[in-house]
Amino acid sequence: MTATWTATAASERGSAHTEGVGNQDAVGSRTVTVGAAATPVLLVAVSDGHGGRRYVRSQAGSRLAVAAGLDALENAVRSCDVLGRHDASAATRRGELDTALRAAAADATQRWRVAVLAHLAATPFSEAERVSAGNALDRDPLTAYGSTLLFCLASGDWLGFAQLGDGDVVVRARGSSRSPVPGDERLVAGATTSLCLPDPVSDFRYAVLAPEDDIDLVLLATDGYGNAFASDQWRDDVVADIGAHVERNGHPSLAAELPGWLSDSARIGGDDVTVAVLVRQRTQAATMATAPLQRPAALGGTAPVAPTLPASRPSASRRGNRRTKVFFAMIIAGVVLGVAAALAALSRSDPPVVPPPKPSQTVEPSQVPSPLPRSRSAAQPPVPKPVPPPTITVPAVPSQRVSQGPASRGAPSGSATQVVVGPR
Amino acid sequence: MSERPGAELARRPLHFFLVADCSGSMAAAGKMAALNTAIREVLPHLAETSTRNPHAQVLVRAIRFGTGAAWHIEDPTDPETLAWQDLRAAGYTDLGAAIALMRAALTVPPMEERALAPAIVLVSDGQPTDDFDEELDALLALPWGARSVRMAVAIGHDADYDSLSRFIGNPLLEPVTAANPEQLVHALRWASTHVSRAASTLAPAGPPPAMIATAYTPRAGEEAVW
């Protein structure tokens, strides 16, 4: 069996923004192929431009951060030998992925700085920007572009994350959610680390997740998403509900609905809201061989905005016990069938060799051979065939799209002020 | 459209702190009564600010200080439902004790991760009689303390403008002043609106009216009671 990943994303401007201030979040993705086997790797980056008055260019800063993050991650991935091989040990693979993420973080930081200075040279600060920022722009122009950066790679059953600043990485494993990236105790009271600080590389935090972690859903979000929930225990409900939605309705439905959901969060929480969802699927290797990656995973960042739902709309997580019972029944069935499949796999001396993908016209998200057959896949209900949402505008691999939410939707505002740890 | 994933959404809490001087000098010339009246006038404005804000829910707490300090309203309370009990004047001006009390409320927890910047309004007519500077430094060393939006209302000419300015901590802002009950209502209303709007990142409240600005000088026909 082969693990594949489909990404869907959206970004909405916060209701607290003052007139003329656009969405300061950005999100982008691309898929690259590495190694002789042309192993596809899905890359996703999310950035949150700071909302304070000093950060007059943070809308550009977040866009540049996403581009820098994807470029750096692509470079690192192409240099990461283990991603293109299936014979590397788990320890080797984990170590090299960690190294690649750290190299990407350093490279992204440098790329962002170069891009910011180029942007500034092409577009000098206006007098209005100087007044807004308190005339400190020339001493420290990077601050005006201050942004966070969060990026991840997904390749088969391996995942890697690097995070600078606030925001959330939430993964689902066997029905439970967790946050794999280590926390940063400095990120309280709206303070965040940032690309505009003197040594951002040292502030990145990392996580590598292996096949045994059994991750089937990843949610990347700027802090505006979590801050809109009444309870800080929102992560369990969200990943469970999104996973169930995709299983019931498929990815096109998620891409269609996500902007509307985020619009609610942006209206009530006030801050810009960006979410990228990566969902794993299991497909037969034979199918994968004839249906290789043709273009990057879908990103819904510019998807049409669905009508805003009332704030009182009931949560999907409170729909009663029926779904929970069904879920547990599926889990039990999965365990039984999984044990059987695992025993069958262990009876073989070598892992199956999955042929590399061949070109075809089939549109599929990243599809990666799994080093070992996954028992879970045998027990999972059929997953709808992923069809990219209608908003894809990205050409064939490798490609990139950096999207930001609508820049002028008419809402008033000034997103929740973000204070950078360090210079204030 | 299908149901939104996750639990309920909610406006973010905006904790508003009123720190009121209840020293013995506040008993003179009707200052204490005027302050109680001004607070009752301002609460509906805070309630309106909260109601009209799509993403911030204002929650009020109050600290009184004289000889020592104590919570006057300890639980975060919706200003619309708040029944104000009169403050009474007695004792010294232990502003440092009040800051220390507030500091405990601005630690994490009890402050929520998703809260907006705290909004604090200090009202005083005199000079601190305890270690105000040290306590203020400790408050500002807290992440939420440093993030707080602060304004001060000076009652009468005996107020310590230097301490109040230091409390505000913004060189572009000075304490607003009140020389009579009417001005106290205006000053408290402006200060409350200013910090609430700034904390919720809405557009600033604009400069204070001339009649409560620091440079205010009573004109003919205007009464300077304090």
XYZ file of C-alpha atoms in Angstrom:
650
model
C 0.000 0.000 0.000
C 1.075 3.548 -0.655
C 0.582 6.623 1.431
C -0.470 9.727 -0.435
C -1.131 13.223 0.852
C -3.580 15.814 -0.318
C -3.340 19.410 0.874
C -6.169 21.901 1.048
C -5.758 25.419 2.370
C -7.584 28.701 2.791
C -6.904 32.108 4.290
C -9.330 34.780 5.448
C -8.786 38.354 6.542
C -9.581 39.189 10.170
C -12.504 41.413 11.084
C -10.293 43.515 13.362
C -8.313 44.906 10.486
C -8.536 48.608 9.923
C -9.476 49.949 6.553
C -6.760 49.427 3.984
C -5.038 46.603 5.814
C -5.116 43.353 3.911
C -4.723 39.785 4.984
C -1.280 39.512 6.531
C -1.273 35.718 6.446
C 0.051 33.698 3.524
C 0.082 30.038 2.566
C 1.604 28.087 -0.289
C 2.499 24.584 -1.406
C 4.320 22.681 -4.069
C 5.184 19.105 -4.809
C 8.648 18.040 -5.845
C 10.009 14.692 -6.889
C 13.316 13.434 -5.609
C 15.667 10.556 -6.293
C 15.888 8.115 -9.131
C 12.467 6.816 -8.205
C 10.992 10.295 -8.570
C 9.555 10.087 -5.082
C 7.024 12.876 -4.640
C 7.294 15.120 -1.606
C 4.559 17.555 -0.665
C 5.780 20.859 0.758
C 3.523 23.367 2.543
C 4.392 26.709 4.145
C 2.292 29.070 6.256
C 3.240 32.533 7.493
C 1.584 35.116 9.727
C 2.684 38.717 9.217
C 2.696 40.675 12.453
C -0.245 42.962 13.057
C 1.235 45.883 14.985
C 1.724 49.386 13.629
C 5.458 48.887 13.204
C 4.963 45.987 10.811
C 3.814 48.086 7.900
C 5.061 45.585 5.317
C 4.081 42.358 7.037
C 1.608 41.500 4.303
C 4.534 41.360 1.884
C 6.692 39.826 4.593
C 4.447 36.794 4.999
C 4.217 36.245 1.252
C 7.995 36.433 0.944
C 8.324 34.093 3.916
C 6.175 31.426 2.281
C 8.122 31.692 -0.970
C 11.446 31.562 0.897
C 10.255 28.635 2.988
C 9.158 26.593 -0.013
C 12.325 27.361 -1.979
C 14.550 26.479 0.949
C 12.608 23.349 1.752
C 12.713 22.212 -1.852
C 16.482 22.661 -1.923
C 16.885 20.768 1.307
C 14.592 17.963 0.166
C 16.458 17.553 -3.103
C 19.649 17.176 -1.095
C 18.082 14.715 1.284
C 19.175 11.393 -0.106
C 16.945 9.213 2.043
C 13.745 10.584 0.564
C 14.576 9.010 -2.774
C 15.544 5.633 -1.313
C 13.535 2.905 0.279
C 16.390 1.018 1.876
C 17.436 3.573 4.497
C 16.901 2.628 8.108
C 14.342 4.542 10.132
C 17.066 6.085 12.269
C 18.981 7.266 9.229
C 15.862 8.622 7.620
C 14.840 10.485 10.778
C 18.296 11.969 11.210
C 18.590 13.141 7.640
C 15.115 14.633 7.628
C 15.934 16.542 10.783
C 19.114 17.813 9.191
C 17.225 18.810 6.065
C 14.648 20.744 8.093
C 17.348 22.627 9.973
C 19.158 23.440 6.758
C 15.887 24.627 5.254
C 15.196 26.869 8.248
C 18.571 28.570 7.955
C 18.257 28.864 4.196
C 14.695 30.205 4.407
C 15.780 32.871 6.852
C 18.546 34.025 4.564
C 16.312 33.916 1.494
C 13.647 35.928 3.301
C 16.120 38.631 4.264
C 17.442 38.920 0.727
C 13.903 39.008 -0.660
C 12.828 41.645 1.844
C 15.741 43.912 1.012
C 15.056 43.482 -2.697
C 11.396 44.300 -2.118
C 12.386 47.365 -0.125
C 14.808 48.522 -2.813
C 12.058 48.261 -5.389
C 9.432 49.818 -3.116
C 10.901 52.317 -0.622
C 8.940 53.135 2.498
C 6.327 55.806 2.016
C 5.911 58.732 4.364
C 2.668 57.237 5.628
C 4.460 54.014 6.482
C 7.179 55.946 8.310
C 4.604 57.766 10.382
C 2.756 54.559 11.171
C 5.918 52.779 12.219
C 7.237 55.650 14.305
C 10.055 56.577 11.928
C 12.227 53.658 12.995
C 12.065 51.930 9.625
C 15.453 52.918 8.260
C 17.300 51.671 11.333
C 15.682 48.268 11.164
C 13.790 47.774 7.910
C 13.351 44.020 8.440
C 11.007 44.690 11.348
C 8.478 46.243 8.993
C 8.189 42.872 7.251
C 8.071 40.813 10.458
C 6.461 37.419 9.993
C 6.371 33.932 11.403
C 7.132 30.864 9.297
C 5.876 27.334 9.555
C 6.623 24.707 6.946
C 6.282 20.989 6.575
C 7.100 18.154 4.209
C 5.104 14.984 3.686
C 6.600 11.993 1.939
C 4.984 8.618 2.284
C 4.560 7.981 5.981
C 7.203 10.501 6.949
C 6.479 14.043 8.020
C 8.803 16.882 8.953
C 7.968 20.248 10.512
C 9.856 23.448 11.239
C 8.170 26.301 13.077
C 9.261 29.813 13.914
C 6.828 31.792 16.026
C 3.243 31.169 16.960
C 0.614 29.155 15.141
C -0.367 25.528 15.392
C 0.738 22.190 14.053
C -1.799 19.544 14.980
C -1.654 15.938 13.811
C -4.082 13.057 14.188
C -2.807 9.613 15.019
C -5.182 6.718 15.588
C -8.017 9.120 16.261
C -6.211 11.317 18.773
C -4.715 14.741 18.224
C -1.367 16.027 19.366
C 1.008 18.889 18.712
C 4.335 17.394 17.650
C 6.425 20.567 17.504
C 7.953 21.513 20.866
C 6.496 24.600 22.506
C 8.278 27.854 23.217
C 7.584 29.284 26.657
C 8.259 32.790 25.370
C 5.195 32.689 23.163
C 2.685 34.107 25.623
C 0.578 37.259 25.720
C 0.613 37.533 21.941
C 4.399 37.630 21.732
C 6.066 35.646 19.008
C 9.480 34.932 17.612
C 9.952 36.200 14.098
C 11.999 36.226 10.938
C 12.766 39.890 11.616
C 14.690 39.164 14.818
C 18.503 39.089 14.825
C 18.844 35.315 15.142
C 15.642 33.642 13.991
C 17.368 30.391 13.045
C 17.933 29.561 16.691
C 14.236 30.092 17.402
C 12.978 27.446 14.975
C 11.502 24.304 16.543
C 11.389 20.984 14.721
C 9.595 17.662 14.627
C 10.007 14.556 12.490
C 7.269 11.941 12.523
C 7.849 8.384 11.370
C 5.588 5.645 10.006
C 5.059 4.232 13.476
C 3.477 7.544 14.482
C 0.701 6.633 12.054
C -0.312 10.202 11.226
C -3.260 10.441 8.874
C -4.151 14.133 9.132
C -2.128 17.292 9.634
C -3.446 20.759 10.344
C -1.219 23.820 10.030
C -2.734 27.086 11.207
C -1.879 30.643 12.073
C -2.773 31.642 15.619
C -5.919 33.424 14.501
C -7.588 30.064 14.009
C -7.089 28.651 17.495
C -7.708 31.987 19.186
C -11.224 32.104 17.792
C -12.284 28.990 19.670
C -13.876 29.480 23.063
C -11.953 26.588 24.554
C -8.248 25.920 24.331
C -9.134 22.247 23.896
C -10.166 22.811 20.285
C -7.571 20.619 18.620
C -9.187 17.223 19.276
C -12.544 18.307 17.904
C -11.126 20.028 14.854
C -8.987 17.214 13.523
C -11.694 14.656 14.268
C -14.337 16.708 12.484
C -12.178 17.559 9.478
C -11.086 13.952 9.127
C -14.686 12.796 9.254
C -15.706 15.442 6.745
C -13.102 14.333 4.238
C -14.004 10.682 4.701
C -17.683 11.428 4.142
C -17.515 14.104 1.477
C -14.059 14.028 -0.093
C -11.469 16.711 -0.685
C -13.491 18.861 -3.107
C -16.012 19.400 -0.357
C -13.280 20.346 2.106
C -11.843 22.836 -0.376
C -15.274 24.302 -0.923
C -16.168 24.558 2.747
C -12.894 25.608 4.301
C -13.037 29.316 3.331
C -16.484 29.623 4.886
C -15.368 27.968 8.096
C -12.360 30.238 8.317
C -14.499 33.256 7.568
C -16.413 32.534 10.773
C -13.173 32.301 12.733
C -11.819 35.519 11.200
C -15.035 37.394 11.950
C -15.355 36.313 15.547
C -11.686 36.069 16.487
C -10.772 39.275 14.664
C -7.375 38.086 13.443
C -6.403 36.784 10.016
C -6.986 33.055 9.813
C -5.102 30.564 7.671
C -5.338 26.795 7.696
C -3.713 24.086 5.588
C -4.987 20.543 5.962
C -2.977 17.548 4.785
C -4.843 14.272 4.609
C -3.204 10.891 4.100
C -4.769 8.274 1.939
C -3.906 4.685 1.252
C -3.874 3.453 -2.293
C -2.792 0.261 -3.936
C 0.732 0.429 -5.240
C -0.381 -0.891 -8.627
C -2.828 1.963 -8.909
C -0.209 4.425 -7.862
C 2.153 3.169 -10.503
C -0.241 4.132 -13.235
C -1.452 7.286 -11.599
C 1.592 9.331 -10.676
C 1.746 12.851 -9.486
C 0.912 15.359 -12.160
C 0.599 18.571 -10.233
C 0.871 19.834 -6.711
C -1.661 19.132 -4.057
C -4.604 21.412 -4.098
C -4.578 24.638 -2.186
C -7.814 26.388 -1.581
C -6.332 29.745 -0.642
C -8.140 31.560 -3.360
C -11.240 29.459 -3.361
C -14.515 31.328 -3.593
C -15.665 32.450 -0.220
C -18.688 30.618 1.044
C -21.418 32.574 2.819
C -20.606 33.318 6.436
C -22.238 31.009 8.876
C -23.873 32.305 12.029
C -21.661 32.235 15.091
C -24.195 30.090 16.847
C -23.961 27.314 14.307
C -23.545 24.106 16.217
C -20.178 22.463 16.251
C -19.785 19.307 14.278
C -18.195 17.815 17.355
C -21.476 17.889 19.241
C -23.502 15.803 16.897
C -24.047 13.120 19.435
C -22.853 9.659 20.067
C -23.850 7.969 16.867
C -20.821 9.036 14.935
C -18.604 8.231 17.877
C -19.992 4.714 18.005
C -19.417 4.261 14.314
C -15.936 5.606 14.735
C -15.057 3.201 17.498
C -16.547 0.341 15.530
C -14.251 1.289 12.675
C -11.311 1.448 15.026
C -12.040 -2.003 16.413
C -12.421 -3.377 12.918
C -9.224 -1.635 11.964
C -7.327 -3.160 14.848
C -8.521 -6.663 14.019
C -7.778 -6.363 10.340
C -4.599 -4.440 11.061
C -3.205 -7.196 13.239
C -3.942 -9.698 10.509
C -2.256 -7.540 7.890
C 0.739 -6.895 10.113
C 1.190 -10.592 10.729
C 1.039 -11.190 7.010
C 3.629 -8.494 6.436
C 5.963 -9.823 9.091
C 5.864 -13.250 7.504
C 7.766 -11.809 4.558
C 11.490 -11.347 4.731
C 11.716 -8.226 2.556
C 9.562 -5.196 2.230
C 7.711 -4.968 -1.017
C 9.374 -2.976 -3.736
C 7.069 -0.482 -5.208
C 7.834 0.555 -8.745
C 8.382 4.249 -9.288
C 5.487 6.219 -10.646
C 5.181 6.647 -14.368
C 3.728 9.622 -16.142
C 0.045 9.599 -16.852
C -2.766 12.052 -17.247
C -4.393 11.169 -13.980
C -4.541 14.006 -11.509
C -3.428 12.820 -8.117
C -1.869 14.347 -5.057
C 1.534 13.239 -3.965
C 1.816 9.510 -3.891
C 4.688 7.852 -2.242
C 5.627 4.231 -1.877
C 5.517 3.069 1.682
C 8.503 1.121 2.936
C 6.237 -1.359 4.677
C 2.664 -2.393 4.101
C 0.369 -0.558 6.467
C -2.095 -2.711 8.258
C -4.304 0.282 8.928
C -5.104 0.750 5.293
C -6.802 -2.584 5.031
C -9.223 -1.645 7.741
C -9.998 1.880 6.675
C -13.168 2.621 4.817
C -12.793 3.546 1.200
C -11.474 7.042 0.811
C -12.985 9.094 -1.966
C -10.623 9.590 -4.836
C -8.955 12.936 -4.318
C -9.915 15.494 -6.884
C -8.221 18.849 -6.672
C -10.545 21.707 -5.906
C -11.429 23.892 -8.832
C -9.146 26.661 -7.701
C -5.840 25.129 -8.706
C -3.876 27.423 -10.912
C -0.481 25.890 -10.469
C 1.287 24.308 -13.399
C 2.992 20.951 -13.321
C 5.628 19.912 -10.819
C 7.680 21.536 -9.548
C 5.530 24.530 -8.971
C 4.526 26.890 -6.317
C 1.666 28.971 -5.240
C 1.664 31.513 -2.518
C -1.737 32.746 -1.668
C -3.039 35.404 0.605
C -6.601 36.021 1.512
C -8.587 38.754 -0.103
C -6.823 42.022 0.491
C -9.822 44.261 0.535
C -13.049 42.675 1.596
C -14.249 45.847 3.224
C -14.056 44.757 6.815
C -12.698 47.272 9.259
C -9.515 46.545 11.227
C -5.982 45.894 12.698
C -5.455 42.325 13.490
C -4.653 41.387 17.012
C -1.386 43.040 17.742
C 1.498 40.656 17.715
C 4.465 41.578 19.774
C 7.760 40.205 18.689
C 9.922 38.599 21.295
C 12.978 40.777 21.272
C 12.670 44.258 19.824
C 9.542 45.991 20.988
C -22.780 24.217 3.683
C -21.839 21.612 6.231
C -21.232 22.121 9.896
C -18.099 23.906 10.924
C -15.475 21.632 12.490
C -14.432 22.088 16.058
C -16.018 23.494 19.154
C -17.826 26.782 19.626
C -16.256 30.028 18.486
C -16.272 32.975 20.867
C -15.134 36.566 21.024
C -11.804 36.978 22.718
C -11.829 38.212 26.325
C -10.686 41.785 26.895
C -9.955 42.200 30.586
C -10.594 45.747 31.768
C -9.116 46.736 35.129
C -10.174 49.860 37.014
C -7.661 50.775 39.706
C -9.255 53.338 42.001
C -7.606 55.560 44.590
C -9.577 55.309 47.835
C -7.122 57.217 50.028
C -8.361 59.597 52.692
C -7.858 62.608 50.443
C -10.486 61.254 48.080
C -13.052 62.015 50.777
C -12.428 65.734 50.396
C -14.514 67.997 48.173
C -16.781 65.180 47.056
C -14.126 63.389 44.984
C -15.130 59.910 46.107
C -18.786 60.493 45.382
C -17.893 62.007 42.028
C -15.764 58.982 41.159
C -18.576 56.554 42.028
C -20.944 58.582 39.874
C -18.440 58.684 37.014
C -17.935 54.922 37.137
C -21.688 54.355 36.954
C -21.801 56.676 33.951
C -18.965 54.876 32.224
C -20.107 51.274 32.690
C -22.847 51.528 30.023
C -20.239 52.839 27.599
C -18.040 49.866 28.342
C -21.018 47.595 27.824
C -21.703 49.263 24.489
C -18.055 48.947 23.503
C -18.272 45.258 24.257
C -21.574 44.692 22.502
C -20.532 46.517 19.354
C -17.192 44.798 19.123
C -17.495 41.708 16.938
C -14.393 40.043 18.303
C -13.823 41.292 21.867
C -15.837 40.698 25.012
C -15.091 43.288 27.682
C -14.884 41.903 31.217
C -14.515 44.320 34.115
C -12.589 44.016 37.354
C -11.816 46.709 39.929
C -9.154 47.213 42.579
C -9.400 49.784 45.355
C -6.340 51.035 47.170
C -5.884 53.100 50.307
C -3.992 51.527 53.158
C -3.177 48.397 51.231
C -5.284 47.247 48.314
C -8.174 44.856 47.735
C -10.354 43.607 44.935
C -13.551 45.594 44.648
C -14.714 43.389 41.778
C -12.629 40.251 41.686
C -14.425 38.145 39.085
C -14.310 39.249 35.443
C -17.785 40.711 34.985
C -19.848 41.743 31.993
C -20.230 45.522 32.365
C -23.869 45.238 31.367
C -24.690 43.181 34.420
C -22.334 44.886 36.828
C -24.023 46.543 39.836
C -21.489 49.046 41.121
C -21.060 49.234 44.890
C -19.779 52.566 46.177
C -16.105 52.904 46.982
C -15.230 54.504 50.319
C -12.222 56.692 51.057
C -9.792 56.036 53.906
C -6.096 55.599 54.536
C -2.929 56.082 52.521
C -2.236 55.856 48.776
C -0.757 52.380 48.443
C -0.748 52.245 44.669
C 2.103 49.727 44.716
C -0.114 47.290 46.608
C -2.775 47.679 43.942
C -0.253 46.957 41.185
C 0.899 43.865 43.071
C -2.678 42.636 43.271
C -3.184 43.129 39.575
C 0.065 41.398 38.807
C -1.288 38.179 40.230
C -4.256 38.434 37.870
C -2.040 38.900 34.838
C -0.051 35.726 35.191
C -0.705 32.653 33.041
C -2.982 31.194 34.284
C -5.419 32.766 35.118
C -4.964 34.857 31.966
C -6.223 32.973 28.967
C -3.875 32.241 26.102
C -6.380 33.726 23.672
C -7.082 36.925 25.603
C -6.589 40.340 24.074
C -4.223 42.798 25.713
C -5.455 43.815 29.181
C -6.824 47.354 29.474
C -6.052 49.238 32.686
C -7.297 52.614 33.895
C -5.785 54.122 37.035
C -7.556 56.945 38.872
C -5.698 58.844 41.602
C -5.572 62.189 43.347
C -2.272 61.908 45.170
C 1.221 60.519 45.472
C 1.932 56.832 46.041
C 2.856 56.092 49.625
C 4.449 52.698 49.056
C 6.933 51.081 46.654
C 5.007 51.879 43.493
C 8.064 52.006 41.209
C 9.237 48.552 42.183
C 5.793 47.043 41.779
C 5.293 48.711 38.410
C 8.591 47.301 37.183
C 7.488 43.845 38.298
C 4.177 44.265 36.486
C 5.878 45.322 33.284
C 8.206 42.348 33.524
C 5.211 40.060 33.032
C 4.325 39.319 29.404
C 0.720 40.350 29.926
C 1.797 43.338 32.015
C 4.076 44.569 29.263
C 1.326 43.975 26.733
C -1.313 45.864 28.729
C -2.708 49.145 27.495
C -2.679 51.659 30.345
C -4.149 55.115 30.937
C -4.422 57.288 34.048
C -6.869 59.894 35.261
C -5.477 62.581 37.552
C -7.962 64.105 39.962
C -7.073 67.627 41.062
C -3.806 69.486 41.236
C -2.308 67.273 43.945
C -2.149 64.224 41.714
C 1.347 62.891 41.044
C 1.614 63.345 37.293
C 5.071 61.827 37.120
C 3.911 58.554 38.659
C 0.806 58.499 36.520
C 2.859 59.140 33.371
C 5.215 56.373 34.330
C 2.262 54.067 34.809
C 1.025 54.862 31.294
C 4.473 54.163 29.896
C 3.846 55.866 26.576
C 5.774 59.074 25.897
C 3.082 60.123 23.468
C 0.341 59.992 26.084
C -0.174 61.942 29.276
C -2.714 61.457 32.046
C -6.060 63.055 31.474
C -7.163 65.415 34.189
C -10.296 66.221 36.103
C -10.782 69.404 38.082
C -14.488 68.881 38.727
C -17.100 66.091 38.648
C -18.138 66.741 35.072
C -14.579 66.505 33.856
C -14.093 63.337 35.838
C -16.914 61.704 33.886
C -15.374 62.844 30.593
C -11.880 61.790 31.624
C -12.894 58.364 32.867
C -15.030 57.765 29.799
C -12.242 58.766 27.430
C -9.628 56.744 29.278
C -11.835 53.663 29.333
C -12.709 53.958 25.673
C -9.096 54.579 24.728
C -7.677 51.525 26.460
C -10.529 49.266 25.351
C -10.203 50.232 21.731
C -6.435 50.077 21.757
C -6.459 46.685 23.445
C -8.915 45.286 20.933
C -6.910 46.856 18.094
C -9.819 48.866 16.828
C -9.018 52.370 15.628
C -7.706 54.572 18.459
C -10.207 56.642 20.389
C -8.646 59.885 19.174
C -7.045 62.566 21.344
C -8.694 63.456 24.644
C -11.052 66.452 24.625
C -9.334 69.756 25.446
C -11.231 70.042 28.709
C -9.484 66.987 30.182
C -6.085 67.311 28.537
C -3.094 67.733 30.821
C -2.512 71.280 29.620
C -6.065 72.183 30.498
C -6.550 75.567 32.146
C -10.007 76.480 33.411
C -11.635 79.075 31.287
C -14.098 81.706 32.424
C -17.231 80.050 33.703
C -15.587 76.667 34.254
C -15.298 75.405 37.760
C -12.069 74.031 39.205
C -13.253 72.262 42.351
C -10.150 70.149 42.870
